[in-house]
Coordinates of C-alpha atoms and ligand atoms in Angstrom, one line a residue:
X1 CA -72.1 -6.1 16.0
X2 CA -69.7 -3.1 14.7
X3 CA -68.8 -3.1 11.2
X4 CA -65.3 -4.7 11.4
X5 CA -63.8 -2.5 8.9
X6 CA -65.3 0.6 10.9
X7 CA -64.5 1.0 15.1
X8 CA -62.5 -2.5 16.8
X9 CA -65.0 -4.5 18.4
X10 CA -65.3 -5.1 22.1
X11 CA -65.6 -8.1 24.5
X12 CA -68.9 -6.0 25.5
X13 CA -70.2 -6.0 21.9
X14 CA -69.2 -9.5 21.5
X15 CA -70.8 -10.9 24.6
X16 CA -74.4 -9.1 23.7
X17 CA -74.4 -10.9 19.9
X18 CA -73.3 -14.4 21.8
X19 CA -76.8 -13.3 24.2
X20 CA -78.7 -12.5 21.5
X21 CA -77.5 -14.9 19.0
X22 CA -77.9 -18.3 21.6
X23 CA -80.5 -17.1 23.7
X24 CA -82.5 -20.0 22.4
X25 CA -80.1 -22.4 24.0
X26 CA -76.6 -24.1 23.0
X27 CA -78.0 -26.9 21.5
X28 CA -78.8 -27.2 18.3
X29 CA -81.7 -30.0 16.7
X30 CA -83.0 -30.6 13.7
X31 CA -82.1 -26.7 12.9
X32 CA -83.7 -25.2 16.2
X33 CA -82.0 -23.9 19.4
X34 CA -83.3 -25.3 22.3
X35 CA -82.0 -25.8 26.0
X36 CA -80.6 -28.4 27.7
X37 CA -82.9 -30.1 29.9
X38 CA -80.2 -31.9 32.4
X39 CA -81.1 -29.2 34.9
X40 CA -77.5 -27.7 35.3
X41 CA -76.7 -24.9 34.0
X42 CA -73.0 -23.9 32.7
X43 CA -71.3 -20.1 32.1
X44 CA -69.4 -19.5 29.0
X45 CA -66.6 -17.0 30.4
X46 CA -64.1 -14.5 28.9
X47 CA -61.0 -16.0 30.3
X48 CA -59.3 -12.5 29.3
X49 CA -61.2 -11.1 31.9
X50 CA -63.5 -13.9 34.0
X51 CA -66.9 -12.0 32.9
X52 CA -70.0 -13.7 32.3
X53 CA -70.7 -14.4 28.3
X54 CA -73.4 -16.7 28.2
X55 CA -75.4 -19.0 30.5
X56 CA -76.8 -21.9 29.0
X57 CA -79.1 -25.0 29.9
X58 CA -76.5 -28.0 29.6
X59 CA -77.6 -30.8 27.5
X60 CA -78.4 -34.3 29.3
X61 CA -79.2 -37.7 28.1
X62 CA -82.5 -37.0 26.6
X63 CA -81.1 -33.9 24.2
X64 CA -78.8 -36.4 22.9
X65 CA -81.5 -38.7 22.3
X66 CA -83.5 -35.8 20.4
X67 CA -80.2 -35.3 18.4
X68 CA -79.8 -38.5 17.4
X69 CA -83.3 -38.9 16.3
X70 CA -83.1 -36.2 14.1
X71 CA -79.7 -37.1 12.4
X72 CA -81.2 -40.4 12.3
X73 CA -84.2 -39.2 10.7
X74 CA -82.0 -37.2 8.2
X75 CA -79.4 -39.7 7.1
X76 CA -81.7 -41.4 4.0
X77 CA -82.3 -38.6 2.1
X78 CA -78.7 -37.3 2.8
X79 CA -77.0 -40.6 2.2
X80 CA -79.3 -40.7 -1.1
X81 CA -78.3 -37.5 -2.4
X82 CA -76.1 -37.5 -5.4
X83 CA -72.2 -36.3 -4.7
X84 CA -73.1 -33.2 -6.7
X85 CA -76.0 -32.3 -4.4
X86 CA -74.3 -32.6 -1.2
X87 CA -71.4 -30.7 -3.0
X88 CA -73.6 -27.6 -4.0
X89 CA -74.8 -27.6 -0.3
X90 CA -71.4 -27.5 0.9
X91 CA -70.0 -24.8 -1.3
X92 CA -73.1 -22.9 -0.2
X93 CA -71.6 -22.8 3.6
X94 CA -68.1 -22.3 2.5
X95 CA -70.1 -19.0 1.1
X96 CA -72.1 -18.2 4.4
X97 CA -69.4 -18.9 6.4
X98 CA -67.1 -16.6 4.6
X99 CA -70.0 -13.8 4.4
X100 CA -69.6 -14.5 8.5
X101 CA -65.8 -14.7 9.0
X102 CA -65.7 -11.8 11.2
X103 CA -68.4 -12.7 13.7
X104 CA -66.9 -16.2 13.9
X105 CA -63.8 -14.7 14.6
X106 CA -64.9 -12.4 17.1
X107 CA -67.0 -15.1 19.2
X108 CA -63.5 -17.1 19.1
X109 CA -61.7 -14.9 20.4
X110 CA -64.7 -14.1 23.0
X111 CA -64.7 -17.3 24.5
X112 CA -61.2 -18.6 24.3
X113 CA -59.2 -15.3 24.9
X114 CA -57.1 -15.8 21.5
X115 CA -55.9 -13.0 20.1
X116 CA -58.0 -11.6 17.2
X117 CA -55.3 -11.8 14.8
X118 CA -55.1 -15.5 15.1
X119 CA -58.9 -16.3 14.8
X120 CA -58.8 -13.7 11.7
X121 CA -55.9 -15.0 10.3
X122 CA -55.7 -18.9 11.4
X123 CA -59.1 -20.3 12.8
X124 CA -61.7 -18.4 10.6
X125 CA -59.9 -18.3 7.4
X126 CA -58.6 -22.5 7.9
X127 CA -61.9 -23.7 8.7
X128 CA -63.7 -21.8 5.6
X129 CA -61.0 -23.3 3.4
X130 CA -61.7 -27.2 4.9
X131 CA -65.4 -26.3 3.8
X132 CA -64.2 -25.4 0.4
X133 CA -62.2 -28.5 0.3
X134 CA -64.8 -31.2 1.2
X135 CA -67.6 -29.4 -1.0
X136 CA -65.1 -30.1 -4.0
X137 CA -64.1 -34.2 -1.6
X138 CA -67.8 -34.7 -1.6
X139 CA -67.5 -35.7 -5.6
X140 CA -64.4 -37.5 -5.3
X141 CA -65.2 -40.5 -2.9
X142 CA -63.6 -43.5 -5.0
X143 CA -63.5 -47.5 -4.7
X144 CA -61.7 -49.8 -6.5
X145 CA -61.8 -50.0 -9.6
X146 CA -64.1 -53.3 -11.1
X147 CA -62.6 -56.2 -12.5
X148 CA -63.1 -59.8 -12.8
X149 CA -60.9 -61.0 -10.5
X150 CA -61.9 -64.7 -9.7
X151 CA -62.5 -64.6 -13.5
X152 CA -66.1 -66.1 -12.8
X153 CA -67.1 -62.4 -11.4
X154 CA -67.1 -58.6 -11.9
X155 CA -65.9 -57.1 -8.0
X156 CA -66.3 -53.9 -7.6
X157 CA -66.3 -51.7 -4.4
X158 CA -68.9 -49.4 -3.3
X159 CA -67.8 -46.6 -0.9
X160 CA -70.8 -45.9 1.7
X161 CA -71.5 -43.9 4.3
X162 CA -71.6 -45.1 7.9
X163 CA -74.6 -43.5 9.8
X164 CA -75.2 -41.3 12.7
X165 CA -71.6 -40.0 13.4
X166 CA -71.0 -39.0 17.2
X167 CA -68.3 -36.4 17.6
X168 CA -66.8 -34.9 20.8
X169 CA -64.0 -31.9 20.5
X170 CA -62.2 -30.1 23.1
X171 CA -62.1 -26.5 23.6
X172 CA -58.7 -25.3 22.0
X173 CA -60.2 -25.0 19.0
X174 CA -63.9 -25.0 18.9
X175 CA -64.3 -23.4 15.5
X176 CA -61.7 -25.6 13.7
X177 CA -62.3 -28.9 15.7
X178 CA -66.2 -28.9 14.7
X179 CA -64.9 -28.3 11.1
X180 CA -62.6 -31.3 11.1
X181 CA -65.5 -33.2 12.7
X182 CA -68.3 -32.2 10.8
X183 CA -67.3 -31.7 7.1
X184 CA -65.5 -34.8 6.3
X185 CA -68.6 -36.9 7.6
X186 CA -71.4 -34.9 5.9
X187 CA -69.3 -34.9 2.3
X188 CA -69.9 -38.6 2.6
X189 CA -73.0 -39.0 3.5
X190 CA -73.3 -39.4 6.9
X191 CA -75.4 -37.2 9.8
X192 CA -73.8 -35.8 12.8
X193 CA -74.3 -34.6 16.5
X194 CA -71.5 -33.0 18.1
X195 CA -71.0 -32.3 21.1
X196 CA -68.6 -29.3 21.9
X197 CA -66.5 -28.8 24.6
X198 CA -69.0 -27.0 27.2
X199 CA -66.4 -24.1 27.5
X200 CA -66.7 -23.1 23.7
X201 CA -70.2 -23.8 22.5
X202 CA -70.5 -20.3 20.2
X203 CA -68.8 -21.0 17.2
X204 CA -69.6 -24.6 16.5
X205 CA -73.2 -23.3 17.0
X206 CA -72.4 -20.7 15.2
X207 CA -70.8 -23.0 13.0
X208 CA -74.0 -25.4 12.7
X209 CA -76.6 -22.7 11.9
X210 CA -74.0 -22.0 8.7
X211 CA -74.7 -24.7 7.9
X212 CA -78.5 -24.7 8.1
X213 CA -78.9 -21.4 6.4
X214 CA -76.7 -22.8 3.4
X215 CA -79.2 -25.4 2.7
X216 CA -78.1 -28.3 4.2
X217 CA -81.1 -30.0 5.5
X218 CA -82.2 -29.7 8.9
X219 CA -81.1 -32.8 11.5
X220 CA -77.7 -33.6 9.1
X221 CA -75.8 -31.2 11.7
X222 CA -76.9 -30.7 15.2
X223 CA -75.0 -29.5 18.3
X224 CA -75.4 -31.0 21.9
X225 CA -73.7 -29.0 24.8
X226 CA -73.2 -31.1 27.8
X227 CA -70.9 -32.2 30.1
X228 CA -68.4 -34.9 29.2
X229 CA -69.6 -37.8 31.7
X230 CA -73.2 -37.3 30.8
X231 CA -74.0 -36.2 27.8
X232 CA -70.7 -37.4 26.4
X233 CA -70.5 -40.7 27.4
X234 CA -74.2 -40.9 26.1
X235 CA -73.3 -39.9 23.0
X236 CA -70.7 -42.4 22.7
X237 CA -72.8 -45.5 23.8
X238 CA -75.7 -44.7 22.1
X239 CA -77.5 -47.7 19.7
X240 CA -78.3 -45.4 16.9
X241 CA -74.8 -44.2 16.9
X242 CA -72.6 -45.9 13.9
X243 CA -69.6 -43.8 15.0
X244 CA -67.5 -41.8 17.6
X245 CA -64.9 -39.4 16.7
X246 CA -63.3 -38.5 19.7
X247 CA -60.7 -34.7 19.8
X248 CA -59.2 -34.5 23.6
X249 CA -56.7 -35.9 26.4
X250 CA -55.5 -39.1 25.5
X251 CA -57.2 -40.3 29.5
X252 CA -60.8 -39.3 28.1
X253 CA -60.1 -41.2 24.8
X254 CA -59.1 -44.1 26.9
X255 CA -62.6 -43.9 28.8
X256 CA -64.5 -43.2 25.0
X257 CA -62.8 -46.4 23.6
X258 CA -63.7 -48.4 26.2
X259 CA -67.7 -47.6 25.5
X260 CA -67.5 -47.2 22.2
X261 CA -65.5 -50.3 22.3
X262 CA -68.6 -52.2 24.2
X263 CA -71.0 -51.7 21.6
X264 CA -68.6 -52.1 18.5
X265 CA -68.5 -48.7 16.9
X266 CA -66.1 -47.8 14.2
X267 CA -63.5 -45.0 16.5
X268 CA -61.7 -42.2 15.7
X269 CA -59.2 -40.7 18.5
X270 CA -57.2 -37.2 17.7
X271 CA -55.5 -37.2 21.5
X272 CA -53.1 -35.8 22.9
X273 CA -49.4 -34.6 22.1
X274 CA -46.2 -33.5 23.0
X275 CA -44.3 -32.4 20.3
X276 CA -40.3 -32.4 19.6
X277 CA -38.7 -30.3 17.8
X278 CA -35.1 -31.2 17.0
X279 CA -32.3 -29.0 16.2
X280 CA -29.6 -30.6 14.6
X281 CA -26.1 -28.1 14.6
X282 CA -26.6 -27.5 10.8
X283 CA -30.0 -25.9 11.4
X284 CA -29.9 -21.7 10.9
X285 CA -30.4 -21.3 14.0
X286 CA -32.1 -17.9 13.5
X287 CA -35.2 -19.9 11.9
X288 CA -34.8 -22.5 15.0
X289 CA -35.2 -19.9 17.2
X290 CA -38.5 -18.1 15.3
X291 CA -40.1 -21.2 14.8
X292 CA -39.4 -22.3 18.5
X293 CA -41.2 -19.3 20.1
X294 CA -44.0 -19.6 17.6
X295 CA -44.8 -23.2 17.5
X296 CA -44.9 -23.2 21.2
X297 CA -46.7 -20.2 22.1
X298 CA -49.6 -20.4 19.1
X299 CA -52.8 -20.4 20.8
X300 CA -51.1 -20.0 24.5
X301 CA -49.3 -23.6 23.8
X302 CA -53.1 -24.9 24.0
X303 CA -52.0 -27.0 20.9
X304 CA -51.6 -30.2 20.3
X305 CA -49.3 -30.0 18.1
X306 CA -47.7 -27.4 19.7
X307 CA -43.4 -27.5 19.9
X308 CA -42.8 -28.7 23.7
X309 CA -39.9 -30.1 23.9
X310 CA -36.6 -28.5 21.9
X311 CA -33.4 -31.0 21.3
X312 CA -30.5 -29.1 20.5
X313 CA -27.5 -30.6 19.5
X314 CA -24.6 -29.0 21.6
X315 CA -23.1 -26.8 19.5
X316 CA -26.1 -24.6 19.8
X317 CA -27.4 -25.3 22.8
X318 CA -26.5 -22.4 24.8
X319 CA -27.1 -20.1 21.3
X320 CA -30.8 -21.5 21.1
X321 CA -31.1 -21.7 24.5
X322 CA -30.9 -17.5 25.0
X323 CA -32.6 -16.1 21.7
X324 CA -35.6 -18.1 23.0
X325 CA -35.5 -16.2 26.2
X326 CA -34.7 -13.1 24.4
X327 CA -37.9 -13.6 22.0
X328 CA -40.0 -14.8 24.5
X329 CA -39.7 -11.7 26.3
X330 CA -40.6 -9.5 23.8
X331 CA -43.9 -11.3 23.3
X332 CA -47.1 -9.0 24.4
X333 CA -49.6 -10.1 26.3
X334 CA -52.7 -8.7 26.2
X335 CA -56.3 -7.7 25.9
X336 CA -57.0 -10.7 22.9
X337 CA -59.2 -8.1 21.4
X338 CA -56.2 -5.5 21.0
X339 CA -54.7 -4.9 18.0
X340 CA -51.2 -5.3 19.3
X341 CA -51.5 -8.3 21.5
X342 CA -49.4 -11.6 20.5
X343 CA -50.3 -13.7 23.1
X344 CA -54.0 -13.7 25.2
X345 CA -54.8 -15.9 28.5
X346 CA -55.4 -19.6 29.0
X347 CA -58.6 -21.0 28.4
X348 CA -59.5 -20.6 32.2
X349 CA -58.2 -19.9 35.3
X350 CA -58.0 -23.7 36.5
X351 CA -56.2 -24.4 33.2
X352 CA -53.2 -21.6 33.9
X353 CA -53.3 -22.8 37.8
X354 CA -52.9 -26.4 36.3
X355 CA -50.1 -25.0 33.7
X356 CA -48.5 -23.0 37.1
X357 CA -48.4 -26.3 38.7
X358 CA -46.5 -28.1 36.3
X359 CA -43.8 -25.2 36.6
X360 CA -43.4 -24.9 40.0
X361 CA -43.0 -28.3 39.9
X362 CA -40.3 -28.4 37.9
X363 CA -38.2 -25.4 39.8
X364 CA -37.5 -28.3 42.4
X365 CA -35.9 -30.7 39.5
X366 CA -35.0 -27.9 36.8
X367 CA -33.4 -24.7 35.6
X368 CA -36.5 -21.9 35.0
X369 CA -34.9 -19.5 32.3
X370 CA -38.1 -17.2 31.7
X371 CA -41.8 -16.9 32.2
X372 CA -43.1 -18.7 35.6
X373 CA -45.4 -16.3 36.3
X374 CA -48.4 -14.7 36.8
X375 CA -49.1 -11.2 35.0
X376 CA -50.9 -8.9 38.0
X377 CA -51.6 -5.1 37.1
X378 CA -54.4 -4.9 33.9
X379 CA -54.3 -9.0 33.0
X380 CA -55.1 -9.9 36.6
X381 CA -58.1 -11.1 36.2
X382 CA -57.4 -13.1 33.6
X383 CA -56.3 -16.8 32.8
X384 CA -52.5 -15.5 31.9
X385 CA -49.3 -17.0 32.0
X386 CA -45.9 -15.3 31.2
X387 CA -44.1 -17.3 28.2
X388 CA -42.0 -20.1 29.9
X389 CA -38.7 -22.0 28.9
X390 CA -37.5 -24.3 31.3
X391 CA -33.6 -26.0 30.6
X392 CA -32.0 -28.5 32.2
X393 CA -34.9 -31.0 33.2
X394 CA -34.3 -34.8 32.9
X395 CA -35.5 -36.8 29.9
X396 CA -37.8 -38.7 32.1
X397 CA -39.1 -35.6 33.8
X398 CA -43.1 -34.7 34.1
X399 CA -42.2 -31.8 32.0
X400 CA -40.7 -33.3 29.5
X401 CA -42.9 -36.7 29.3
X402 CA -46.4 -35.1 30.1
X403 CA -48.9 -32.8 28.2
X404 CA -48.2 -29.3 29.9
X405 CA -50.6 -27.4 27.4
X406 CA -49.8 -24.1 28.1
X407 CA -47.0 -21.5 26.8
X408 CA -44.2 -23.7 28.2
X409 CA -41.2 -25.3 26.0
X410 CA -38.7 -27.4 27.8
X411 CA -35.3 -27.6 25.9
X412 CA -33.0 -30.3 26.7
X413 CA -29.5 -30.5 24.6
X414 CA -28.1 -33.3 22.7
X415 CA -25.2 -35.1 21.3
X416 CA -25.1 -37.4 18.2
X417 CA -27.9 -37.5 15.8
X418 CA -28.9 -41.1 17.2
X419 CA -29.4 -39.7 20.2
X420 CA -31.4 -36.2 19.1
X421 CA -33.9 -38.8 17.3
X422 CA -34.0 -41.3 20.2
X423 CA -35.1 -38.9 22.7
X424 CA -37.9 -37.1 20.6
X425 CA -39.5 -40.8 19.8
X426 CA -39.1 -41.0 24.0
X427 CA -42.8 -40.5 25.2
X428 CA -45.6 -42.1 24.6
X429 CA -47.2 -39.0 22.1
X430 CA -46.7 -39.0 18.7
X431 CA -48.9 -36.2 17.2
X432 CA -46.4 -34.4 15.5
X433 CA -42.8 -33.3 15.2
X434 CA -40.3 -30.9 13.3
X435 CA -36.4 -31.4 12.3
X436 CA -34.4 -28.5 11.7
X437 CA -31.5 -29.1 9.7
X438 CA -29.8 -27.4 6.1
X439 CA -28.5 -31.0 5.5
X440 CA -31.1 -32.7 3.2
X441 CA -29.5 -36.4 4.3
X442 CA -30.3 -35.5 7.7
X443 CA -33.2 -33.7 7.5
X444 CA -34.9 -37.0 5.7
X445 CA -33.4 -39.1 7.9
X446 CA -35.6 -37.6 10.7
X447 CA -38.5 -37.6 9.3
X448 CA -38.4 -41.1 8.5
X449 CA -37.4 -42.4 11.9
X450 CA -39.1 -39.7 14.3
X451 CA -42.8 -41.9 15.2
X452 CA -45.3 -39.0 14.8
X453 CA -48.5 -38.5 12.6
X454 CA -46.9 -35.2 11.1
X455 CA -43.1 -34.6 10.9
X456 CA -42.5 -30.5 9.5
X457 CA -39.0 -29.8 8.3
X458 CA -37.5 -26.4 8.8
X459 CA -41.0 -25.4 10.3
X460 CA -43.4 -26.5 12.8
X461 CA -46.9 -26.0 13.3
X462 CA -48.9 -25.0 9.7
X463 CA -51.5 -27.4 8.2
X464 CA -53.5 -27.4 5.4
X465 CA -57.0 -29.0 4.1
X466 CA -54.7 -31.1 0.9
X467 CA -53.1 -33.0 3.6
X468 CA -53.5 -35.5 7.2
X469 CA -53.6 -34.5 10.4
X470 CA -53.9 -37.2 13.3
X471 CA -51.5 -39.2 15.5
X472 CA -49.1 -42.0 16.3
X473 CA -48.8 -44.4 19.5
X474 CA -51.1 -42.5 22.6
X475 CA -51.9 -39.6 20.2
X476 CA -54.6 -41.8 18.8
X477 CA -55.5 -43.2 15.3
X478 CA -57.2 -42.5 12.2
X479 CA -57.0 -39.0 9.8
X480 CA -58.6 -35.8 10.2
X481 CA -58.4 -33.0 6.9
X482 CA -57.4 -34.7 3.7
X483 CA -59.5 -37.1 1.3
X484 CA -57.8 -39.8 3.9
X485 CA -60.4 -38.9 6.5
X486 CA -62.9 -40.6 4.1
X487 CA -61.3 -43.6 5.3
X488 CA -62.6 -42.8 8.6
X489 CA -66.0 -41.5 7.5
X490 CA -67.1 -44.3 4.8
X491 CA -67.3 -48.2 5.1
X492 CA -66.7 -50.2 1.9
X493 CA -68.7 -53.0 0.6
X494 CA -67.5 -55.2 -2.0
X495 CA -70.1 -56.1 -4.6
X496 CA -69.9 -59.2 -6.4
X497 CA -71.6 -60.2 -10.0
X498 CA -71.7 -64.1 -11.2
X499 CA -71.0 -63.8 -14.8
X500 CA -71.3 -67.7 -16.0
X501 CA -75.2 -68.0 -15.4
X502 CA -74.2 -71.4 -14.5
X503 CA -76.6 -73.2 -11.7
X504 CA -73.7 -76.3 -11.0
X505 CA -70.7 -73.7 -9.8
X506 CA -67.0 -75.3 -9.9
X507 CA -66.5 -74.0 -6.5
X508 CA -69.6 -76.1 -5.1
X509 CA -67.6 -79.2 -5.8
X510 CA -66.1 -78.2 -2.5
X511 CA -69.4 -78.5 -0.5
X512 CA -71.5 -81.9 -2.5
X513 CA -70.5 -83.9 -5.2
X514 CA -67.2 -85.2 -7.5
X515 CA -64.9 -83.2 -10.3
X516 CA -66.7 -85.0 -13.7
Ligands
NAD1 P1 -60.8 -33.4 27.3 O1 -60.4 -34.8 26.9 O2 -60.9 -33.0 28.7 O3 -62.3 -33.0 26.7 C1 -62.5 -33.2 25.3 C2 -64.0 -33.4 25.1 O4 -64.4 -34.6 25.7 C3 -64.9 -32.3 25.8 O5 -66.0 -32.0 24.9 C4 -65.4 -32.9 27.0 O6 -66.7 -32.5 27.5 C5 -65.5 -34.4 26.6 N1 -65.5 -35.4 27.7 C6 -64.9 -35.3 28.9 N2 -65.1 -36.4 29.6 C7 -65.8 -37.3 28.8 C8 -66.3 -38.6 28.9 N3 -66.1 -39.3 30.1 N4 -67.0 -39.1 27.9 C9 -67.2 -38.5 26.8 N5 -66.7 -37.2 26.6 C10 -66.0 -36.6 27.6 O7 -59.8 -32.4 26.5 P2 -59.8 -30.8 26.5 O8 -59.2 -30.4 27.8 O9 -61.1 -30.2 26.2 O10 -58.8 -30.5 25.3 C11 -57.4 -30.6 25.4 C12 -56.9 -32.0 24.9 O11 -57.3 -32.2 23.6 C13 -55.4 -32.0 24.9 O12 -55.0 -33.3 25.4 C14 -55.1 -31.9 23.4 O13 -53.8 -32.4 23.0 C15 -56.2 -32.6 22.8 N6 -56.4 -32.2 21.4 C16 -56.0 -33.1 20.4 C17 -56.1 -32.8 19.1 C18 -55.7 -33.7 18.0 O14 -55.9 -33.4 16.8 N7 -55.0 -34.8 18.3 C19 -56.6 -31.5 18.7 C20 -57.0 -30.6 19.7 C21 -56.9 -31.0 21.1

């Protein structure tokens, strides 16, 4: 690995740490690599140019089982630690991971073709702060407060871990989806296995052996890389498994639920989104027009939360609808590994072909403004996509209604503000959302009424450890981030204390015998 702060790293460099680093295999158990042993093999490729990174033994049925086993094992001793001692541990990885930032960052960018300035400057530095976070959560995990509430008894509430948590995360955002998954369960106790998307094993690996070398004791975090319908759905349904938490499509959670469902596991479903973003004629439309490009281009649109579909009231419209255009085209793409590149490819070349479909598509029923294509010359053998803005299409539209996930943004105009908010709440997402508005009335109004887990005013698209991320209607339920993803992570117990050390209760009167 170069010295970041020396010569710019290359995908070549990169590529022989991710060989070196895994050559052990892309699972990780009970603090070992070791391969899969479903007898297919998978290729981790750099989508920014389709060369080889890393070929791995997937993980099948019985890896899992080994996984579990050793979270399994793990959990006592974890569970029985004090909230201090699983603290310590954690700051201890919020301090390897930050003395790692730039290899993380780099093996991002590797596998995922984003742009190094985003893994620097979003991923790495997001997911080192969530550490930081929990490590300081682990100590604050509260009940109720006690209290005699029958009056015959002290209550109180005791806050308890749940088990063996099984997580599955998709391959937008390896790094910060095994974060969301793995800290909030470990600062309460629990064990883990997650299973990565098999696209983007590297980081959470990466990730995992932080985690180890910090301290934290072997089998609390392991990693099994495997495909979705086998290793995945074994996850889900296995018996020693207290928990999914499921990050993807909203059809996969559908399938998760329906197993984890059949053998009565707490569930947690982050899924998918399609994300308004409503100008109302008030907004400064400079801002609108910044935060429009951004929000839907971050990560190549691979976002959930990403801005897809732009209401603009009239007045605007045709305002909003041309400095898109005009940004978008001064957006670079680019060799994600070059200083001076905004936007990198797709995550694969069957995830722009699916993205290209969805456009073409919509030429028959729409008005393409920008983008539609596919870069040739230096970027053709990559996963890229041109920036896209599509006008024009009809509410009920597969553009606007279904989850595109790449750099597309549909913008559709609108009249009153009854309307603006009507149409945003009109799919059947609701991850997240942003107003954009200088009227405070209005601006409040929206965020009360628009259905979404996350409603950003004036901005779309930052986060932040403090506070919840998760969704609304098909976008799933439950909390990732935030000291309200305990609620996912813990069950509660309410502990009750006789105080009148009487044999003959009052209450028994109810089951044998007469009031005196
Ligand atoms: P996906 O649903 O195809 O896959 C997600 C994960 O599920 C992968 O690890 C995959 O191997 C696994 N999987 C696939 N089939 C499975 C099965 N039958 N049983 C168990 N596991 C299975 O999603 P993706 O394409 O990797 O990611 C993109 C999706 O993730 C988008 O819909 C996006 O909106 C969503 N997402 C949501 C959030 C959120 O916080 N709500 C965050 C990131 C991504």
């Amino acid at each position: 690995m170069r010295n970041p702060t020396s010569a710019a790293p290359t995908p070549a460099d990169v590529t022989a740490l991710a060989r070196e680093r895994f050559a052990g295999g892309a699972n990780l158990v009970a603090g070992r690599l070791t391969q899969g042993t479903s007898g297919r093999t998978h290729t981790v490729v750099d989508p920014a140019t389709g060369a080889d990174v890393l070929t791995y033994e997937l993980a099948g049925a019985g890896d899992v089982d080994a996984a579990v086993a050793a979270a399994r094992g793990a959990f006592p001793s974890w569970a029985g630690a004090t909230p201090g001692e699983r603290s310590d541990a954690m700051h201890r990885f919020a301090g390897v991971l930050a003395e790692r930032a730039e290899q993380f960052a780099q093996l991002e960018s590797l596998q995922c073709g984003k742009p190094l300035k985003l893994s620097r400057e979003f991923d790495v530095p997001g997911s080192i702060d969530n550490t930081a976070y929990f490590a300081g959560a682990a100590r604050h995990l509260q009940g109720q407060s006690a209290g005699e509430y029958s009056g015959d008894h002290t209550s109180y509430v005791r806050r308890e871990p749940i088990g063996v948590v099984g997580s599955i995360a998709p391959w937008n955002y390896p790094l910060q989806m095994a974060a969301w998954k793995v800290l909030p369960a470990i600062a309460a106790g629990n064990t883990i296995v997650l299973k990565p998307a098999e696209l983007t094993p590297l980081t959470s690996l990466l990730f995992a052996q932080a985690a180890s070398d910090a301290g934290i004791p072997d089998g609390v975090v392991n990693v099994v890389t495997g495909a979705g319908k086998e290793a995945g759905e074994h996850l889900v349904g296995h018996p020693d498994v207290a928990m999914t938490s499921f990050t993807g499509s909203t059809g996969v959670g559908r399938r998760v639920a329906q197993i984890a469902t059949a053998t009565v596991k707490r569930l947690h479903l982050e899924l998918g989104g399609k994300a308004p973003f409503v100008v109302f004629d008030d907004a400064d439309l400079e801002a609108a027009v910044h935060g429009a490009v951004a929000g839907a281009l971050i990560n190549s649109g691979q976002d959930c939360t990403a801005a897809t579909r732009a209401y603009v009231q009239r007045p605007l419209y045709d305002a909003f609808v041309s400095g898109v255009a005009d940004l978008m085209a001064t957006v670079r793409l680019g060799d994600p590994f070059a200083p001076d590149t905004d936007l990198g490819p797709l995550i694969s070349h069957a995830q722009r072909d699916r993205v290209a479909a969805f456009v073409d598509r919509a030429r028959s029923y729409a008005r393409l403004v920008t983008g539609g294509t596919v870069p040739g010359g230096a970027l053709k053998n990559g996963a890229y996509y041109t920036p896209t803005l599509i006008a024009d299409a009809a509410q009920d539209s597969e553009a606007v209604q279904a989850e595109i996930f790449g750099p597309v943004l549909v913008v559709l105009p609108f009249d009153s503000d009854d309307e603006g908010i009507r149409l945003a709440n009109d799919t059947p997402y609701g991850l997240a959302a942003s107003a954009w508005s200088t009227g405070v009335y209005r601006a409040n109004r929206a965020t009360r009424e628009i259905k979404a887990g996350c409603v950003w005013v004036n901005d779309h698209i930052p986060i932040i450890s403090e506070m919840p991320h998760g969704g609304y209607k098909a976008s799933g339920f439950g909390k990732d981030m935030s000291a309200y993803s305990f609620e996912e992570y813990t069950q509660v117990k309410h502990v009750m204390f006789d105080n009148t050390a009487v044999a003959a209760k009052d209450w028994h009167r109810t089951v044998f015998g007469d009031r005196p």
